[in-house]
Amino acid sequence: MSTETQANAEHHAHEEHHHEETFITKYIFSQDHKMISKQFLLTGMFMAVIGMIMSTLFRMQLGWQGESFKVFSWLLGDRWAPDGVMDSNIYLALVTIHGTIMVFFLLTAGLSGTFANFLIPLQIGARDMASGFLNMLSYWFFFLSSCIMFGSIFIETGPASGGWTIYPPLSALPEAMPGSGLGMTLWLLSMTLFVVSSLLGGLNYVVTIINLRTKGMSMLRLPLSIWALFVTAILGVLSFPVLVSAVLLLMADRLLGTSFYLSDIFINGQVLDFHGGSPILYEHLFWFLGHPEVYIVLLPALGLSSEIIATNSRKPIFGYRAMVGSILAIGFLSFIVWGHHMFMTGMNPFLGAVFTFTTLLIAIPSAVKAFNYITTLWKGNIVYTPAMLFAVAMVSTFVTGGVTGIILADSALDIAIHDTLFVTAHFHVVMGLSSVMAMFGGVYHWFPKMYGRMMNTKLGYAHFWLTFVAAYGVFFPMHFTGIMGVPRRYYTNSEFPMFDAALPLDLIISMFAILGAFAQVIFFFNFFYSIFRGQKAIQNPWRANTLEWTTPVIPGHGNWPGELPVVHRWAYDYSKPGKPEDFVVQTVPLEDGEEDGGGH
Amino acid sequence: MISLLTYAVIILGIIAIVQLARVFELTGELKGRKEWEISEKDNSTQANLWLWFGIILFILFGWLVVEYGDSAQPNGSLHGVAYDNLLMVNFAIVVFVFLLVNAVLFYFAWKYKRDANRVPEYFTHSTKLEMIWTIVPSIVMAGIIIYGILFWYETIMTKPSEDAIAIELYSKQFDWTARYGGKDNQVGSANVRLIEGANFLGIDVEDPSSKDDIIIKGEFHIPVNKEISFQLRSQDVLHGAYMPNFRMQINTVPGQMTRFHFTPNKTTKQQREELDNPDFHYVLLCNKICGSAHYNMQMNIIVETEEEYNKWLGEQQDFMAQVPELFENNNEKLMAEKK
Ligand code: HEM
Ligand SMILES: [Cu+2]
Ligand SMILES: [Cu+2]
């Protein structure tokens, strides 16, 4: 490593070649990947708060069904909560927007947007993304999309309410529910812009990883975070256009009177003028994106955790090639399993059997990943930074949520548990929690590189344990209500005496949900406080090997002052025998006769 | 237990807030401390917490299993017996893996905390180990797939027998209607475009098999140990016909017909006696989001002996008897056309 002073001198020399930056070009219309990354992070966090408040509200309704709350009156107003009792339409709206925000705005744009933008150039040794301009556009499309989604909450007929999957005809017919009016149009508009953002970002990530790797950074020396973000971007680029087509056809049905998804429908006392369409077509198009989407949410989480776990176990990640192989296998398989969401649509049962088969195959690479993480911990020297706590938690939720997928993937078993809270529990644990855990981990881990300061460790501990306990507390009992047969998207289950046994569990779940929401206050305090007043960071606080830690504490425009680093080894030389320290940065040349660790 | 947990959660919340305040102070005091250096004490506290978390999680899991382990709705169908077995086998595997892998994870997380005397092994890969955890899950998956698909093949991919009782379930926002085939056991054809006045199901009156159809609202009856073949239609949006007790579910799709069939194997009365619950009911509920009253779109199902069923059915009026004027009009129209 070059010494600090030298680096700084070079840095200043380098900066003079750049034109002066104004506040606007630096903080707002920035083309610097690090600034864009922070913009994604802050926007994602803002949306996540909205999504979380929504979940707290509808969980309060489910915990104390039909009771009156002051908060409901304050936040929802008289129209949606007369006398403080939540209306069933707004319940569905809250669930819908909560799901949409969490899946797309937090865990797609927020997660990939933050970490792909931040880590790709820094970890592959590039000055910036392939196209800074497209990257900037990507953020602004996302921003616009977020504004529209956020705005749609406040319109008179309420936001979209047909579930985050917005199946027609419910979502196509304004007469079917209030949320299918203007709210749905705004949802569709917002999602179209969202996809544009996602495509611009994704293409940029793929091109950057393929073309801009620094000297010596072969594909098999890439950190697993980059592999995961790479495959994620490819999945997005291949599947999001299908969502756009689904959305545009739905728009056409709504606004132009076409019949892609609609046929014989009688509603509000009259037959509608649609002929020959099929709502099942929509489901196919939606899930052709929808399933890869859950891996778009999950893979970055697996990638970030790989870095955090190897670094803090002070051990090489176990089975690097198998990890890369399983990311690729999961990525590929995710395109041929979408039918497992549609077993109950009356689809050909033979096809159902095929989808059961392909879906269960995904369990194999997933198992390999889980075991490899655990073996990485084995005989390690684990350092519990807050990031490490979150990464280990991710392994736990990934396993706990993954195994219930085996049950849901079985078309035969799906008959009685499809669309129950068992499904809600399953996907929250495997996708929602895993990914949220890893995202928190990523923020704690890379915060010093983002802001040049440290987050408070003790607050990080408190935040972690409260969040993790609440997470299991919410979603673990939910499996049991699901097995009872309580359907998801039910405003209340007290209309059915047979679900009375679920009410005590509903109460527990809601308590933990409230606890979890409050726990996030600690995080937000820590985050914002540390940006301004946190302890000043050092160059490589976690003693990690990857290239981002060879930049100055706060990397400037272009990331490395002077020459780009040259890579000589894989990213996981932790505790390599015969080395002076327990880590060897990727830029350190191999000694005579030394083997590079990644190869077999 | 419940109220105890309630208090525990509240107390946890309060502790959290107090801790928060205390931690703020500590941060101020400890300005000298370097955030990136995790002290030995902190590190082992965190490691111990993993172990405690694991233990408490498993205890609570045990409690949930004891209290709620068998809370699936009581089964009332023939294939439901096999379904419940399949579910049990799968759960056994899944719970085993859940416990084992999490236990190992929490144990390692506790055991391998930083220790100045341990030199971590530079262990990059092991083809043997990786083969083991590729092949073992593959074999287990193969078993699960085969078992599942065989069951699927026997229940869903079969056709109902010729003499199965034909019933149509018709869904609209927000209720269900049942329509029986009547004497000919054939449900007449229908389309929502034909809905008019009393013909609220859009039944095609020109189809001869629709005359004797029997339309039922409120609750419908089926005989025990006889195969029932359902066809399902929707008037407006997607709905889901879900009968948890019969381990049956299928969506209803506007413009399309979906089907399922099953054989009930216990009457409502038997079920009430076995459960010692005089209020027990088999129900049909909606399980595909369909609008504001989605949560309350239900219809009771009475399973009874064949005699009781026949008696009940005999008391119901058929479609032509209910709305004769529809058929009169139709006859006049036919006559007019003939002339
Ligand atoms: C703050 C913690 C969270 C709580 C308490 C929570 C709770 C819930 C509950 C109870 C439902 C089901 C409501 C119903 O079906 O009636 C739901 C739906 C959903 N949640 Fe969450 N959730 C949380 C976080 C997340 C996260 C992180 C994700 C990201 C994947 C997520 C994604 C979804 C989705 C996709 C739905 C389905 C929406 C729909 O049915 O259309 N949630 N949430
Ligand atoms: Cu899927
Ligand atoms: Cu319905």
Short mmCIF file of N, CA and C in Angstrom, two decimals, chain B residues 85-205:
data_model
loop_
_atom_site.label_atom_id
_atom_site.label_comp_id
_atom_site.label_asym_id
_atom_site.label_seq_id
_atom_site.Cartn_x
_atom_site.Cartn_y
_atom_site.Cartn_z
N ASN B 85 -50.63 -36.91 5.34
CA ASN B 85 -49.41 -37.71 5.48
C ASN B 85 -48.25 -37.07 4.74
N LEU B 86 -48.55 -36.67 3.51
CA LEU B 86 -47.51 -36.03 2.70
C LEU B 86 -46.98 -34.80 3.41
N LEU B 87 -47.90 -34.01 3.96
CA LEU B 87 -47.50 -32.78 4.64
C LEU B 87 -46.63 -33.11 5.85
N MET B 88 -47.03 -34.14 6.58
CA MET B 88 -46.27 -34.53 7.77
C MET B 88 -44.86 -34.94 7.41
N VAL B 89 -44.73 -35.79 6.37
CA VAL B 89 -43.41 -36.24 5.97
C VAL B 89 -42.54 -35.04 5.58
N ASN B 90 -43.13 -34.15 4.79
CA ASN B 90 -42.37 -32.97 4.39
C ASN B 90 -41.98 -32.13 5.59
N PHE B 91 -42.93 -31.95 6.51
CA PHE B 91 -42.63 -31.14 7.67
C PHE B 91 -41.53 -31.78 8.51
N ALA B 92 -41.57 -33.10 8.61
CA ALA B 92 -40.55 -33.77 9.40
C ALA B 92 -39.17 -33.44 8.83
N ILE B 93 -39.05 -33.54 7.52
CA ILE B 93 -37.75 -33.26 6.88
C ILE B 93 -37.37 -31.80 7.10
N VAL B 94 -38.33 -30.92 6.86
CA VAL B 94 -38.07 -29.49 6.90
C VAL B 94 -37.70 -29.04 8.32
N VAL B 95 -38.43 -29.54 9.30
CA VAL B 95 -38.16 -29.14 10.67
C VAL B 95 -36.80 -29.67 11.10
N PHE B 96 -36.49 -30.89 10.67
CA PHE B 96 -35.19 -31.46 11.00
C PHE B 96 -34.06 -30.58 10.45
N VAL B 97 -34.19 -30.22 9.19
CA VAL B 97 -33.14 -29.39 8.57
C VAL B 97 -33.07 -28.03 9.25
N PHE B 98 -34.24 -27.45 9.52
CA PHE B 98 -34.28 -26.15 10.20
C PHE B 98 -33.55 -26.21 11.54
N LEU B 99 -33.86 -27.23 12.34
CA LEU B 99 -33.24 -27.33 13.66
C LEU B 99 -31.75 -27.60 13.54
N LEU B 100 -31.41 -28.53 12.68
CA LEU B 100 -30.01 -28.94 12.58
C LEU B 100 -29.13 -27.77 12.10
N VAL B 101 -29.53 -27.18 10.98
CA VAL B 101 -28.66 -26.16 10.39
C VAL B 101 -28.57 -24.93 11.30
N ASN B 102 -29.71 -24.53 11.85
CA ASN B 102 -29.65 -23.37 12.75
C ASN B 102 -28.85 -23.68 14.00
N ALA B 103 -28.98 -24.90 14.50
CA ALA B 103 -28.23 -25.26 15.71
C ALA B 103 -26.73 -25.17 15.42
N VAL B 104 -26.33 -25.73 14.29
CA VAL B 104 -24.90 -25.69 13.94
C VAL B 104 -24.45 -24.24 13.76
N LEU B 105 -25.29 -23.46 13.09
CA LEU B 105 -24.94 -22.06 12.86
C LEU B 105 -24.75 -21.31 14.17
N PHE B 106 -25.72 -21.43 15.09
CA PHE B 106 -25.62 -20.70 16.35
C PHE B 106 -24.45 -21.22 17.18
N TYR B 107 -24.23 -22.53 17.09
CA TYR B 107 -23.12 -23.10 17.85
C TYR B 107 -21.78 -22.55 17.34
N PHE B 108 -21.60 -22.58 16.04
CA PHE B 108 -20.35 -22.04 15.48
C PHE B 108 -20.22 -20.55 15.80
N ALA B 109 -21.33 -19.85 15.72
CA ALA B 109 -21.29 -18.40 15.96
C ALA B 109 -20.83 -18.13 17.38
N TRP B 110 -21.16 -19.04 18.28
CA TRP B 110 -20.75 -18.87 19.68
C TRP B 110 -19.32 -19.36 19.88
N LYS B 111 -19.07 -20.55 19.34
CA LYS B 111 -17.82 -21.26 19.62
C LYS B 111 -16.60 -20.57 19.00
N TYR B 112 -16.74 -20.08 17.78
CA TYR B 112 -15.56 -19.59 17.07
C TYR B 112 -15.41 -18.09 17.15
N LYS B 113 -15.83 -17.51 18.25
CA LYS B 113 -15.56 -16.09 18.45
C LYS B 113 -14.05 -15.88 18.52
N ARG B 114 -13.65 -14.66 18.27
CA ARG B 114 -12.22 -14.37 18.20
C ARG B 114 -11.49 -14.89 19.44
N ASP B 115 -10.36 -15.52 19.21
CA ASP B 115 -9.57 -16.08 20.29
C ASP B 115 -8.11 -15.91 19.89
N ALA B 116 -7.40 -15.17 20.71
CA ALA B 116 -6.02 -14.83 20.35
C ALA B 116 -5.17 -16.08 20.13
N ASN B 117 -5.56 -17.19 20.75
CA ASN B 117 -4.74 -18.39 20.63
C ASN B 117 -5.07 -19.24 19.42
N ARG B 118 -6.18 -18.94 18.77
CA ARG B 118 -6.57 -19.79 17.64
C ARG B 118 -6.02 -19.18 16.35
N VAL B 119 -5.41 -20.01 15.53
CA VAL B 119 -5.04 -19.57 14.19
C VAL B 119 -6.10 -20.13 13.25
N PRO B 120 -6.90 -19.28 12.64
CA PRO B 120 -7.95 -19.81 11.77
C PRO B 120 -7.34 -20.61 10.64
N GLU B 121 -8.04 -21.65 10.28
CA GLU B 121 -7.50 -22.50 9.24
C GLU B 121 -7.69 -21.83 7.89
N TYR B 122 -6.66 -21.89 7.04
CA TYR B 122 -6.79 -21.36 5.68
C TYR B 122 -7.41 -22.47 4.83
N PHE B 123 -8.74 -22.54 4.91
CA PHE B 123 -9.47 -23.67 4.36
C PHE B 123 -10.31 -23.14 3.21
N THR B 124 -9.82 -23.29 1.97
CA THR B 124 -10.50 -22.60 0.87
C THR B 124 -11.59 -23.43 0.22
N HIS B 125 -11.37 -24.71 0.15
CA HIS B 125 -12.44 -25.55 -0.42
C HIS B 125 -12.13 -27.00 -0.13
N SER B 126 -13.14 -27.83 -0.31
CA SER B 126 -12.94 -29.26 -0.14
C SER B 126 -13.95 -29.92 -1.04
N THR B 127 -13.44 -30.51 -2.10
CA THR B 127 -14.34 -31.10 -3.08
C THR B 127 -15.22 -32.14 -2.41
N LYS B 128 -14.63 -32.88 -1.47
CA LYS B 128 -15.39 -33.95 -0.84
C LYS B 128 -16.60 -33.38 -0.09
N LEU B 129 -16.32 -32.40 0.79
CA LEU B 129 -17.43 -31.81 1.55
C LEU B 129 -18.48 -31.23 0.62
N GLU B 130 -18.03 -30.50 -0.39
CA GLU B 130 -19.01 -29.85 -1.26
C GLU B 130 -19.83 -30.87 -2.02
N MET B 131 -19.19 -32.00 -2.38
CA MET B 131 -19.97 -33.04 -3.03
C MET B 131 -21.04 -33.55 -2.08
N ILE B 132 -20.64 -33.74 -0.80
CA ILE B 132 -21.62 -34.26 0.15
C ILE B 132 -22.83 -33.35 0.21
N TRP B 133 -22.58 -32.05 0.36
CA TRP B 133 -23.80 -31.24 0.49
C TRP B 133 -24.41 -30.79 -0.82
N THR B 134 -23.92 -31.33 -1.91
CA THR B 134 -24.69 -31.21 -3.15
C THR B 134 -25.53 -32.49 -3.30
N ILE B 135 -24.89 -33.62 -3.01
CA ILE B 135 -25.56 -34.88 -3.32
C ILE B 135 -26.65 -35.22 -2.30
N VAL B 136 -26.36 -35.00 -1.01
CA VAL B 136 -27.39 -35.34 -0.03
C VAL B 136 -28.68 -34.55 -0.26
N PRO B 137 -28.60 -33.21 -0.39
CA PRO B 137 -29.86 -32.51 -0.68
C PRO B 137 -30.50 -32.99 -1.98
N SER B 138 -29.68 -33.35 -2.97
CA SER B 138 -30.28 -33.81 -4.23
C SER B 138 -31.10 -35.05 -4.01
N ILE B 139 -30.56 -35.96 -3.19
CA ILE B 139 -31.31 -37.21 -2.97
C ILE B 139 -32.60 -36.91 -2.21
N VAL B 140 -32.49 -36.08 -1.16
CA VAL B 140 -33.69 -35.75 -0.40
C VAL B 140 -34.72 -35.07 -1.30
N MET B 141 -34.24 -34.14 -2.13
CA MET B 141 -35.15 -33.45 -3.04
C MET B 141 -35.81 -34.44 -3.99
N ALA B 142 -35.02 -35.37 -4.51
CA ALA B 142 -35.58 -36.35 -5.44
C ALA B 142 -36.71 -37.09 -4.76
N GLY B 143 -36.48 -37.50 -3.49
CA GLY B 143 -37.54 -38.19 -2.76
C GLY B 143 -38.78 -37.34 -2.63
N ILE B 144 -38.57 -36.09 -2.22
CA ILE B 144 -39.71 -35.19 -2.02
C ILE B 144 -40.47 -34.97 -3.33
N ILE B 145 -39.70 -34.78 -4.41
CA ILE B 145 -40.34 -34.53 -5.70
C ILE B 145 -41.18 -35.73 -6.11
N ILE B 146 -40.59 -36.92 -6.00
CA ILE B 146 -41.32 -38.10 -6.47
C ILE B 146 -42.59 -38.33 -5.64
N TYR B 147 -42.42 -38.26 -4.33
CA TYR B 147 -43.58 -38.46 -3.46
C TYR B 147 -44.68 -37.44 -3.78
N GLY B 148 -44.29 -36.17 -3.91
CA GLY B 148 -45.25 -35.10 -4.17
C GLY B 148 -45.94 -35.28 -5.50
N ILE B 149 -45.15 -35.59 -6.53
CA ILE B 149 -45.75 -35.68 -7.86
C ILE B 149 -46.66 -36.89 -7.97
N LEU B 150 -46.30 -37.99 -7.28
CA LEU B 150 -47.19 -39.15 -7.30
C LEU B 150 -48.55 -38.79 -6.72
N PHE B 151 -48.53 -38.06 -5.60
CA PHE B 151 -49.78 -37.66 -4.97
C PHE B 151 -50.58 -36.74 -5.89
N TRP B 152 -49.89 -35.81 -6.46
CA TRP B 152 -50.50 -34.86 -7.41
C TRP B 152 -51.16 -35.61 -8.55
N TYR B 153 -50.44 -36.63 -9.01
CA TYR B 153 -50.91 -37.43 -10.12
C TYR B 153 -52.20 -38.16 -9.73
N GLU B 154 -52.26 -38.64 -8.48
CA GLU B 154 -53.42 -39.42 -8.08
C GLU B 154 -54.64 -38.57 -7.75
N THR B 155 -54.44 -37.34 -7.27
CA THR B 155 -55.61 -36.54 -6.88
C THR B 155 -56.03 -35.55 -7.94
N ILE B 156 -55.07 -34.82 -8.47
CA ILE B 156 -55.44 -33.70 -9.32
C ILE B 156 -55.47 -34.10 -10.79
N MET B 157 -54.54 -34.95 -11.18
CA MET B 157 -54.47 -35.25 -12.60
C MET B 157 -55.50 -36.31 -13.01
N THR B 158 -56.22 -36.88 -12.05
CA THR B 158 -57.25 -37.85 -12.42
C THR B 158 -58.51 -37.12 -12.86
N LYS B 159 -59.33 -37.81 -13.61
CA LYS B 159 -60.63 -37.26 -13.99
C LYS B 159 -61.67 -37.77 -12.99
N PRO B 160 -62.69 -36.97 -12.70
CA PRO B 160 -63.75 -37.49 -11.81
C PRO B 160 -64.49 -38.61 -12.53
N SER B 161 -65.08 -39.51 -11.76
CA SER B 161 -65.79 -40.61 -12.40
C SER B 161 -67.09 -40.10 -13.04
N GLU B 162 -67.66 -40.90 -13.93
CA GLU B 162 -68.84 -40.49 -14.70
C GLU B 162 -70.01 -40.10 -13.80
N ASP B 163 -70.19 -40.89 -12.71
CA ASP B 163 -71.38 -40.64 -11.90
C ASP B 163 -71.13 -39.70 -10.72
N ALA B 164 -70.01 -38.99 -10.75
CA ALA B 164 -69.78 -38.01 -9.69
C ALA B 164 -70.87 -36.94 -9.75
N ILE B 165 -71.24 -36.42 -8.58
CA ILE B 165 -72.30 -35.42 -8.54
C ILE B 165 -71.78 -34.09 -9.08
N ALA B 166 -72.48 -33.53 -10.07
CA ALA B 166 -71.99 -32.31 -10.72
C ALA B 166 -72.55 -31.08 -10.02
N ILE B 167 -71.66 -30.20 -9.58
CA ILE B 167 -72.07 -28.96 -8.94
C ILE B 167 -71.24 -27.82 -9.51
N GLU B 168 -71.90 -26.69 -9.75
CA GLU B 168 -71.15 -25.52 -10.16
C GLU B 168 -71.06 -24.55 -8.98
N LEU B 169 -69.87 -23.99 -8.75
CA LEU B 169 -69.73 -22.92 -7.77
C LEU B 169 -69.51 -21.64 -8.55
N TYR B 170 -70.35 -20.67 -8.22
CA TYR B 170 -70.34 -19.43 -8.97
C TYR B 170 -69.94 -18.31 -8.03
N SER B 171 -68.90 -17.55 -8.39
CA SER B 171 -68.42 -16.52 -7.47
C SER B 171 -68.64 -15.13 -8.05
N LYS B 172 -68.99 -14.23 -7.18
CA LYS B 172 -69.02 -12.82 -7.55
C LYS B 172 -68.71 -12.01 -6.30
N GLN B 173 -68.40 -10.75 -6.47
CA GLN B 173 -68.17 -9.90 -5.30
C GLN B 173 -69.48 -9.80 -4.52
N PHE B 174 -69.72 -10.25 -3.34
CA PHE B 174 -68.84 -11.01 -2.50
C PHE B 174 -69.60 -12.20 -1.96
N ASP B 175 -70.07 -13.04 -2.85
CA ASP B 175 -70.69 -14.27 -2.34
C ASP B 175 -70.60 -15.41 -3.34
N TRP B 176 -71.04 -16.55 -2.90
CA TRP B 176 -70.99 -17.76 -3.70
C TRP B 176 -72.41 -18.27 -3.98
N THR B 177 -72.58 -18.90 -5.11
CA THR B 177 -73.82 -19.60 -5.40
C THR B 177 -73.47 -21.00 -5.88
N ALA B 178 -74.24 -21.98 -5.41
CA ALA B 178 -74.01 -23.34 -5.91
C ALA B 178 -75.14 -23.69 -6.88
N ARG B 179 -74.81 -24.44 -7.90
CA ARG B 179 -75.84 -24.88 -8.85
C ARG B 179 -75.64 -26.37 -9.11
N TYR B 180 -76.70 -27.14 -8.82
CA TYR B 180 -76.61 -28.60 -9.00
C TYR B 180 -77.12 -28.98 -10.37
N GLY B 181 -76.61 -30.09 -10.88
CA GLY B 181 -77.02 -30.55 -12.20
C GLY B 181 -78.47 -31.02 -12.26
N GLY B 182 -79.05 -31.36 -11.10
CA GLY B 182 -80.43 -31.83 -11.09
C GLY B 182 -80.54 -33.27 -11.52
N LYS B 183 -81.73 -33.64 -12.04
CA LYS B 183 -82.01 -35.05 -12.35
C LYS B 183 -81.03 -35.61 -13.36
N ASP B 184 -80.69 -34.82 -14.37
CA ASP B 184 -79.77 -35.35 -15.39
C ASP B 184 -78.31 -35.25 -14.96
N ASN B 185 -78.08 -34.71 -13.76
CA ASN B 185 -76.72 -34.52 -13.24
C ASN B 185 -75.83 -33.77 -14.22
N GLN B 186 -76.44 -32.84 -14.96
CA GLN B 186 -75.67 -32.03 -15.89
C GLN B 186 -75.98 -30.56 -15.63
N VAL B 187 -74.93 -29.80 -15.36
CA VAL B 187 -75.14 -28.37 -15.13
C VAL B 187 -75.27 -27.71 -16.49
N GLY B 188 -76.38 -26.99 -16.70
CA GLY B 188 -76.60 -26.38 -18.01
C GLY B 188 -75.58 -25.31 -18.32
N SER B 189 -75.39 -25.02 -19.60
CA SER B 189 -74.36 -24.04 -19.95
C SER B 189 -74.82 -22.64 -19.57
N ALA B 190 -73.87 -21.74 -19.43
CA ALA B 190 -74.19 -20.40 -18.93
C ALA B 190 -73.10 -19.44 -19.36
N ASN B 191 -73.44 -18.18 -19.37
CA ASN B 191 -72.45 -17.14 -19.64
C ASN B 191 -72.94 -15.85 -19.00
N VAL B 192 -72.01 -15.10 -18.40
CA VAL B 192 -72.45 -13.90 -17.69
C VAL B 192 -73.12 -12.90 -18.63
N ARG B 193 -72.92 -13.04 -19.93
CA ARG B 193 -73.58 -12.12 -20.87
C ARG B 193 -75.09 -12.34 -20.91
N LEU B 194 -75.53 -13.50 -20.39
CA LEU B 194 -76.97 -13.79 -20.42
C LEU B 194 -77.67 -13.35 -19.14
N ILE B 195 -76.93 -12.75 -18.22
CA ILE B 195 -77.55 -12.36 -16.96
C ILE B 195 -78.65 -11.34 -17.21
N GLU B 196 -79.81 -11.63 -16.66
CA GLU B 196 -80.92 -10.69 -16.82
C GLU B 196 -81.94 -10.97 -15.74
N GLY B 197 -82.29 -9.98 -14.97
CA GLY B 197 -83.34 -10.13 -13.96
C GLY B 197 -83.13 -11.34 -13.07
N ALA B 198 -84.13 -12.22 -13.08
CA ALA B 198 -84.09 -13.37 -12.18
C ALA B 198 -83.02 -14.37 -12.59
N ASN B 199 -82.59 -14.31 -13.81
CA ASN B 199 -81.55 -15.23 -14.27
C ASN B 199 -80.19 -14.66 -13.90
N PHE B 200 -79.91 -14.63 -12.60
CA PHE B 200 -78.71 -13.90 -12.16
C PHE B 200 -77.41 -14.68 -12.34
N LEU B 201 -77.53 -15.92 -12.83
CA LEU B 201 -76.30 -16.66 -13.10
C LEU B 201 -75.98 -16.69 -14.60
N GLY B 202 -76.84 -16.08 -15.39
CA GLY B 202 -76.59 -16.11 -16.82
C GLY B 202 -76.76 -17.49 -17.42
N ILE B 203 -77.79 -18.23 -16.93
CA ILE B 203 -77.98 -19.60 -17.43
C ILE B 203 -78.60 -19.55 -18.82
N ASP B 204 -78.12 -20.41 -19.67
CA ASP B 204 -78.63 -20.49 -21.03
C ASP B 204 -79.92 -21.31 -21.02
N VAL B 205 -81.07 -20.63 -21.15
CA VAL B 205 -82.33 -21.35 -21.02
C VAL B 205 -82.60 -22.25 -22.21
#
